[in-house]
Amino acid sequence: MYHKSSFILFAILLQSCRAQTCTDYDLRLVGGQVPNEGRVEICVNQQWGTVCDDSWGDPDAEVVCRQLGYPTINATPAQFSEGNGEIFLGAVECNGNESRLIDCSHLPVGVENCSHHEDAGVHCALCQTGSVRLVDGLTEQEGRVEVCINEAWGTVCDDDWDAADASIVCLQLGYSPTNATAFREARFGQGQLPILMDNVACQGPETRLIDCAYDEHTIDCFHSEDAGVQCQPLCRNGDIRLVGGGSQRVEVCVGGGWSTACANDLREEVDVNEVCDRLGFSCSGTTDTCTPAPTDVTCPTTPTG
């Protein structure tokens, strides 16, 4: 009986240890009030440890946020509770472009002259203020409108919501502002985030939804009034256009957006010479452009697009 109990206890402890393992140089944030902030901990030899805040600054915070999948905009150093265990990194100096914290300049792993009251922390933004996204649509071109204000996502109330407002959302997301459809009454389901905008009144020249006039007091709104939009692609797949002046670049519509015809993924689909000839032009020899006939040149052997 004793041996059986000991085996069960060992199995439980082993499972617990396995659950706490991590991959070398992974990061996590601990001790913050929200998931996007906290004390920075790094995994070394399947153990979590802290990072010393000597030389810790904005570029270091940006790299931490990037590695964790957050925007790097407004990433800031911060101070949180003290950790325990090993302090793995010291004198970290990032330039801000690295993809992982371990790729930054630092003392050899495990070498430091710090105590835990110097543990480094960060605050990462959840989103970039002014950004918009569409949620819960059947395609990427439609959905409930969510906007980022003060680095947090929220919904838009449908009071006064109309096609002019929908057009700005579509324009901001890279879709055609023409024939944008505005939806009211939570057409794409009710959100759960805070309601951040009400009585939106876009006039047309705006390039971002947040630049439109709106009321930030949304106390009289409910998620049953969440605004939505349906956007149209900039073009139809397979459409062809010429862009530019005397030498006109050939572009082809792929996935609702324009791409150069000599791009690697389009070379086999589009014969630029044929396109230019059909339009009364000839094809340029160094780029995927049409020039007035009788110039007789072709797309490069190695595509540049």
Tab-separated table of C-alpha atoms in Angstrom:
chain	number	residue	atom	x	y	z
A	1	MET	CA	0.000	0.000	0.000
A	2	TYR	CA	2.865	2.356	0.854
A	3	HIS	CA	4.573	1.707	-2.453
A	4	LYS	CA	1.359	2.319	-4.416
A	5	SER	CA	0.767	5.653	-2.659
A	6	SER	CA	4.349	6.694	-3.280
A	7	PHE	CA	4.011	5.877	-6.973
A	8	ILE	CA	0.818	7.933	-7.254
A	9	LEU	CA	2.473	10.880	-5.479
A	10	PHE	CA	5.500	10.628	-7.775
A	11	ALA	CA	3.258	10.572	-10.847
A	12	ILE	CA	1.412	13.686	-9.654
A	13	LEU	CA	4.673	15.534	-9.003
A	14	LEU	CA	6.046	14.468	-12.384
A	15	GLN	CA	2.944	15.699	-14.167
A	16	SER	CA	3.167	18.999	-12.287
A	17	CYS	CA	6.792	19.430	-13.285
A	18	ARG	CA	5.999	18.702	-16.922
A	19	ALA	CA	3.198	21.254	-16.879
A	20	GLN	CA	5.637	23.935	-15.697
A	21	THR	CA	8.320	23.336	-18.312
A	22	CYS	CA	8.921	25.886	-21.028
A	23	THR	CA	10.901	26.324	-24.219
A	24	ASP	CA	14.258	28.050	-24.021
A	25	TYR	CA	14.072	31.830	-24.487
A	26	ASP	CA	10.277	31.981	-24.404
A	27	LEU	CA	8.942	34.994	-22.503
A	28	ARG	CA	6.007	35.577	-20.200
A	29	LEU	CA	4.626	38.529	-18.232
A	30	VAL	CA	3.865	37.979	-14.550
A	31	GLY	CA	2.285	40.088	-11.833
A	32	GLY	CA	0.415	42.620	-13.956
A	33	GLN	CA	-3.227	43.540	-13.593
A	34	VAL	CA	-3.897	42.564	-17.226
A	35	PRO	CA	-2.224	39.956	-19.480
A	36	ASN	CA	-0.368	42.551	-21.557
A	37	GLU	CA	1.767	43.862	-18.698
A	38	GLY	CA	3.960	42.460	-15.989
A	39	ARG	CA	7.394	41.396	-14.851
A	40	VAL	CA	9.404	39.947	-17.736
A	41	GLU	CA	10.443	36.331	-17.258
A	42	ILE	CA	12.530	34.307	-19.685
A	43	CYS	CA	12.846	30.540	-19.976
A	44	VAL	CA	16.342	29.026	-19.724
A	45	ASN	CA	16.917	25.286	-19.421
A	46	GLN	CA	13.151	24.796	-18.972
A	47	GLN	CA	13.067	27.118	-15.965
A	48	TRP	CA	11.600	30.592	-15.649
A	49	GLY	CA	13.778	33.426	-14.414
A	50	THR	CA	13.772	37.218	-14.411
A	51	VAL	CA	15.602	39.970	-16.303
A	52	CYS	CA	17.628	42.734	-14.659
A	53	ASP	CA	16.516	46.278	-15.436
A	54	ASP	CA	20.016	47.728	-15.868
A	55	SER	CA	19.972	49.671	-19.181
A	56	TRP	CA	16.309	48.657	-19.600
A	57	GLY	CA	14.441	51.034	-21.895
A	58	ASP	CA	11.858	51.494	-24.650
A	59	PRO	CA	13.701	49.402	-27.329
A	60	ASP	CA	13.890	46.461	-24.903
A	61	ALA	CA	10.171	46.763	-24.118
A	62	GLU	CA	9.372	46.870	-27.838
A	63	VAL	CA	11.205	43.592	-28.446
A	64	VAL	CA	9.443	41.904	-25.520
A	65	CYS	CA	6.032	43.004	-26.810
A	66	ARG	CA	6.893	41.919	-30.362
A	67	GLN	CA	8.000	38.465	-29.191
A	68	LEU	CA	4.759	38.061	-27.232
A	69	GLY	CA	2.642	39.037	-30.235
A	70	TYR	CA	1.590	42.513	-29.105
A	71	PRO	CA	2.010	45.728	-31.117
A	72	THR	CA	5.307	47.479	-30.478
A	73	ILE	CA	3.691	50.904	-30.582
A	74	ASN	CA	3.677	52.512	-27.115
A	75	ALA	CA	5.544	49.590	-25.535
A	76	THR	CA	6.977	50.957	-22.295
A	77	PRO	CA	9.214	49.756	-19.450
A	78	ALA	CA	7.385	49.292	-16.155
A	79	GLN	CA	7.963	48.119	-12.598
A	80	PHE	CA	6.062	45.238	-11.006
A	81	SER	CA	6.459	42.926	-8.026
A	82	GLU	CA	9.739	41.148	-7.347
A	83	GLY	CA	10.273	37.699	-8.756
A	84	ASN	CA	12.171	34.809	-7.241
A	85	GLY	CA	14.609	32.214	-8.440
A	86	GLU	CA	17.280	32.902	-11.044
A	87	ILE	CA	17.989	36.231	-12.734
A	88	PHE	CA	18.975	35.039	-16.199
A	89	LEU	CA	19.650	38.223	-18.201
A	90	GLY	CA	21.509	41.402	-17.313
A	91	ALA	CA	22.598	44.572	-19.117
A	92	VAL	CA	20.127	43.974	-21.943
A	93	GLU	CA	20.460	46.490	-24.784
A	94	CYS	CA	18.136	46.040	-27.775
A	95	ASN	CA	18.055	48.247	-30.844
A	96	GLY	CA	14.296	47.627	-31.142
A	97	ASN	CA	14.334	45.553	-34.346
A	98	GLU	CA	15.101	42.143	-32.863
A	99	SER	CA	12.431	39.441	-32.953
A	100	ARG	CA	13.427	37.884	-29.605
A	101	LEU	CA	14.837	39.324	-26.395
A	102	ILE	CA	17.649	36.746	-26.400
A	103	ASP	CA	18.834	38.195	-29.730
A	104	CYS	CA	19.625	41.537	-28.077
A	105	SER	CA	23.002	42.421	-26.621
A	106	HIS	CA	23.289	41.165	-23.017
A	107	LEU	CA	25.708	39.672	-20.536
A	108	PRO	CA	26.214	35.901	-20.763
A	109	VAL	CA	23.090	34.066	-19.597
A	110	GLY	CA	23.164	33.731	-15.823
A	111	VAL	CA	25.788	36.434	-15.362
A	112	GLU	CA	24.417	39.548	-13.658
A	113	ASN	CA	24.907	41.859	-10.715
A	114	CYS	CA	21.297	42.425	-9.720
A	115	SER	CA	18.758	41.622	-7.060
A	116	HIS	CA	15.062	41.009	-7.580
A	117	HIS	CA	14.068	44.563	-6.699
A	118	GLU	CA	15.586	45.388	-10.105
A	119	ASP	CA	13.409	42.952	-12.071
A	120	ALA	CA	12.446	44.429	-15.448
A	121	GLY	CA	8.836	44.771	-16.547
A	122	VAL	CA	6.861	46.060	-19.528
A	123	HIS	CA	3.466	47.331	-20.526
A	124	CYS	CA	2.389	46.302	-24.038
A	125	ALA	CA	-0.448	47.921	-25.956
A	126	LEU	CA	-3.261	45.604	-27.008
A	127	CYS	CA	-3.686	47.601	-30.199
A	128	GLN	CA	-2.698	50.860	-31.877
A	129	THR	CA	-5.111	53.672	-31.123
A	130	GLY	CA	-7.143	54.447	-34.227
A	131	SER	CA	-6.992	50.938	-35.691
A	132	VAL	CA	-10.211	49.222	-36.772
A	133	ARG	CA	-11.095	45.587	-37.420
A	134	LEU	CA	-14.090	43.527	-38.532
A	135	VAL	CA	-15.160	40.651	-36.302
A	136	ASP	CA	-17.451	37.631	-36.703
A	137	GLY	CA	-18.302	38.082	-40.381
A	138	LEU	CA	-18.532	35.204	-42.840
A	139	THR	CA	-15.656	36.782	-44.818
A	140	GLU	CA	-12.797	39.140	-43.978
A	141	GLN	CA	-14.695	41.931	-45.752
A	142	GLU	CA	-17.583	42.088	-43.292
A	143	GLY	CA	-18.263	42.002	-39.606
A	144	ARG	CA	-18.903	43.870	-36.401
A	145	VAL	CA	-16.827	47.063	-36.299
A	146	GLU	CA	-14.308	47.268	-33.476
A	147	VAL	CA	-12.061	50.277	-32.920
A	148	CYS	CA	-8.939	50.750	-30.803
A	149	ILE	CA	-9.009	53.764	-28.469
A	150	ASN	CA	-6.456	54.273	-25.689
A	151	GLU	CA	-4.785	51.000	-26.673
A	152	ALA	CA	-7.911	48.889	-26.080
A	153	TRP	CA	-10.487	47.391	-28.457
A	154	GLY	CA	-14.167	48.234	-28.235
A	155	THR	CA	-17.349	48.325	-30.307
A	156	VAL	CA	-19.266	51.126	-32.052
A	157	CYS	CA	-22.881	52.030	-31.320
A	158	ASP	CA	-25.173	52.177	-34.355
A	159	ASP	CA	-26.870	55.496	-33.542
A	160	ASP	CA	-26.633	57.563	-36.774
A	161	TRP	CA	-24.550	54.766	-38.359
A	162	ASP	CA	-24.784	54.978	-42.147
A	163	ALA	CA	-23.002	54.315	-45.435
A	164	ALA	CA	-20.696	57.324	-45.018
A	165	ASP	CA	-19.332	55.833	-41.798
A	166	ALA	CA	-19.071	52.364	-43.341
A	167	SER	CA	-17.119	53.824	-46.288
A	168	ILE	CA	-14.423	55.218	-43.981
A	169	VAL	CA	-14.090	51.857	-42.210
A	170	CYS	CA	-13.670	50.073	-45.541
A	171	LEU	CA	-11.202	52.672	-46.807
A	172	GLN	CA	-9.123	52.370	-43.643
A	173	LEU	CA	-9.001	48.574	-43.993
A	174	GLY	CA	-7.815	48.763	-47.598
A	175	TYR	CA	-11.118	47.930	-49.264
A	176	SER	CA	-13.078	50.001	-51.741
A	177	PRO	CA	-14.959	52.854	-50.068
A	178	THR	CA	-17.576	52.555	-52.813
A	179	ASN	CA	-20.767	50.589	-52.131
A	180	ALA	CA	-19.879	49.976	-48.494
A	181	THR	CA	-22.910	48.699	-46.589
A	182	ALA	CA	-23.707	49.811	-43.040
A	183	PHE	CA	-25.464	47.383	-40.697
A	184	ARG	CA	-27.232	48.107	-37.437
A	185	GLU	CA	-28.687	46.134	-34.538
A	186	ALA	CA	-25.741	43.757	-34.075
A	187	ARG	CA	-26.080	42.139	-37.509
A	188	PHE	CA	-22.831	40.235	-36.847
A	189	GLY	CA	-23.558	39.342	-33.250
A	190	GLN	CA	-23.257	41.243	-30.010
A	191	GLY	CA	-19.779	42.099	-28.801
A	192	GLN	CA	-18.588	41.935	-25.227
A	193	LEU	CA	-15.971	44.684	-25.220
A	194	PRO	CA	-16.667	48.233	-24.024
A	195	ILE	CA	-18.703	50.457	-26.367
A	196	LEU	CA	-16.297	53.245	-27.317
A	197	MET	CA	-18.046	55.331	-29.985
A	198	ASP	CA	-21.584	56.641	-30.494
A	199	ASN	CA	-23.260	59.009	-32.955
A	200	VAL	CA	-20.445	58.632	-35.486
A	201	ALA	CA	-20.734	61.236	-38.243
A	202	CYS	CA	-18.150	60.839	-41.008
A	203	GLN	CA	-18.181	63.521	-43.704
A	204	GLY	CA	-16.038	61.854	-46.379
A	205	PRO	CA	-12.516	63.323	-46.278
A	206	GLU	CA	-11.502	61.291	-43.217
A	207	THR	CA	-9.087	58.374	-43.635
A	208	ARG	CA	-9.715	56.793	-40.223
A	209	LEU	CA	-12.920	56.184	-38.315
A	210	ILE	CA	-11.458	57.836	-35.232
A	211	ASP	CA	-11.025	61.062	-37.235
A	212	CYS	CA	-14.789	61.328	-37.711
A	213	ALA	CA	-16.948	63.274	-35.282
A	214	TYR	CA	-18.351	60.990	-32.564
A	215	ASP	CA	-19.642	60.958	-29.015
A	216	GLU	CA	-17.508	59.109	-26.455
A	217	HIS	CA	-20.359	59.029	-23.945
A	218	THR	CA	-22.055	55.725	-24.734
A	219	ILE	CA	-24.110	55.187	-21.602
A	220	ASP	CA	-27.343	54.953	-23.623
A	221	CYS	CA	-25.969	52.227	-25.935
A	222	PHE	CA	-26.153	48.460	-25.647
A	223	HIS	CA	-24.452	45.660	-27.556
A	224	SER	CA	-27.729	44.965	-29.327
A	225	GLU	CA	-26.852	48.166	-31.198
A	226	ASP	CA	-23.346	47.163	-32.314
A	227	ALA	CA	-22.521	48.601	-35.735
A	228	GLY	CA	-21.287	46.468	-38.619
A	229	VAL	CA	-20.160	46.874	-42.216
A	230	GLN	CA	-19.725	44.931	-45.415
A	231	CYS	CA	-16.939	46.146	-47.701
A	232	GLN	CA	-16.298	45.527	-51.378
A	233	PRO	CA	-12.868	44.489	-52.678
A	234	LEU	CA	-10.806	47.065	-54.525
A	235	CYS	CA	-11.096	44.921	-57.652
A	236	ARG	CA	-12.373	41.617	-58.997
A	237	ASN	CA	-9.931	38.739	-59.241
A	238	GLY	CA	-8.433	38.621	-62.711
A	239	ASP	CA	-9.024	42.293	-63.507
A	240	ILE	CA	-6.086	44.062	-65.187
A	241	ARG	CA	-5.142	47.726	-65.074
A	242	LEU	CA	-2.345	50.052	-66.187
A	243	VAL	CA	-0.858	52.395	-63.591
A	244	GLY	CA	1.404	55.368	-64.282
A	245	GLY	CA	2.194	57.782	-67.080
A	246	GLY	CA	4.255	57.160	-70.231
A	247	SER	CA	5.429	53.767	-69.001
A	248	GLN	CA	2.426	52.137	-67.424
A	249	ARG	CA	2.841	49.320	-64.912
A	250	VAL	CA	0.619	46.276	-65.450
A	251	GLU	CA	-1.231	45.227	-62.306
A	252	VAL	CA	-3.520	42.237	-61.804
A	253	CYS	CA	-6.224	41.826	-59.171
A	254	VAL	CA	-5.531	38.935	-56.807
A	255	GLY	CA	-7.443	38.348	-53.589
A	256	GLY	CA	-9.338	41.613	-53.961
A	257	GLY	CA	-6.155	43.713	-54.213
A	258	TRP	CA	-3.753	44.861	-56.916
A	259	SER	CA	-0.378	43.179	-57.499
A	260	THR	CA	2.279	43.701	-60.158
A	261	ALA	CA	1.937	41.259	-63.046
A	262	CYS	CA	5.595	40.205	-62.944
A	263	ALA	CA	5.434	39.266	-59.262
A	264	ASN	CA	6.719	35.754	-58.574
A	265	ASP	CA	3.281	34.341	-57.825
A	266	LEU	CA	1.718	35.790	-61.001
A	267	ARG	CA	4.309	35.046	-63.674
A	268	GLU	CA	2.606	31.833	-64.749
A	269	GLU	CA	-0.870	33.383	-64.688
A	270	VAL	CA	-0.286	36.570	-66.651
A	271	ASP	CA	1.483	37.061	-69.990
A	272	VAL	CA	2.385	40.738	-69.702
A	273	ASN	CA	3.452	40.899	-73.353
A	274	GLU	CA	0.023	39.669	-74.387
A	275	VAL	CA	-1.707	42.156	-72.093
A	276	CYS	CA	0.311	45.092	-73.409
A	277	ASP	CA	-0.161	44.023	-77.007
A	278	ARG	CA	-3.899	43.692	-76.544
A	279	LEU	CA	-4.000	47.209	-75.128
A	280	GLY	CA	-1.884	48.631	-77.946
A	281	PHE	CA	1.355	48.819	-75.986
A	282	SER	CA	4.631	46.898	-75.711
A	283	CYS	CA	6.108	45.419	-72.534
A	284	SER	CA	9.155	46.943	-70.818
A	285	GLY	CA	12.342	44.932	-70.476
A	286	THR	CA	13.305	45.755	-66.888
A	287	THR	CA	9.962	46.056	-65.149
A	288	ASP	CA	6.429	44.867	-65.726
A	289	THR	CA	5.369	48.024	-67.559
A	290	CYS	CA	3.744	48.833	-70.872
A	291	THR	CA	5.271	51.505	-73.065
A	292	PRO	CA	3.925	53.048	-76.283
A	293	ALA	CA	4.545	50.876	-79.359
A	294	PRO	CA	6.747	50.178	-81.278
A	295	THR	CA	9.116	49.517	-78.303
A	296	ASP	CA	9.719	45.770	-78.321
A	297	VAL	CA	10.890	44.556	-74.910
A	298	THR	CA	9.711	41.966	-72.404
A	299	CYS	CA	9.470	41.304	-68.683
A	300	PRO	CA	12.736	40.377	-66.940
A	301	THR	CA	13.785	36.743	-66.771
A	302	THR	CA	14.102	37.114	-62.993
A	303	PRO	CA	10.984	38.883	-61.769
A	304	THR	CA	11.446	42.021	-59.689
A	305	GLY	CA	7.906	42.275	-58.266
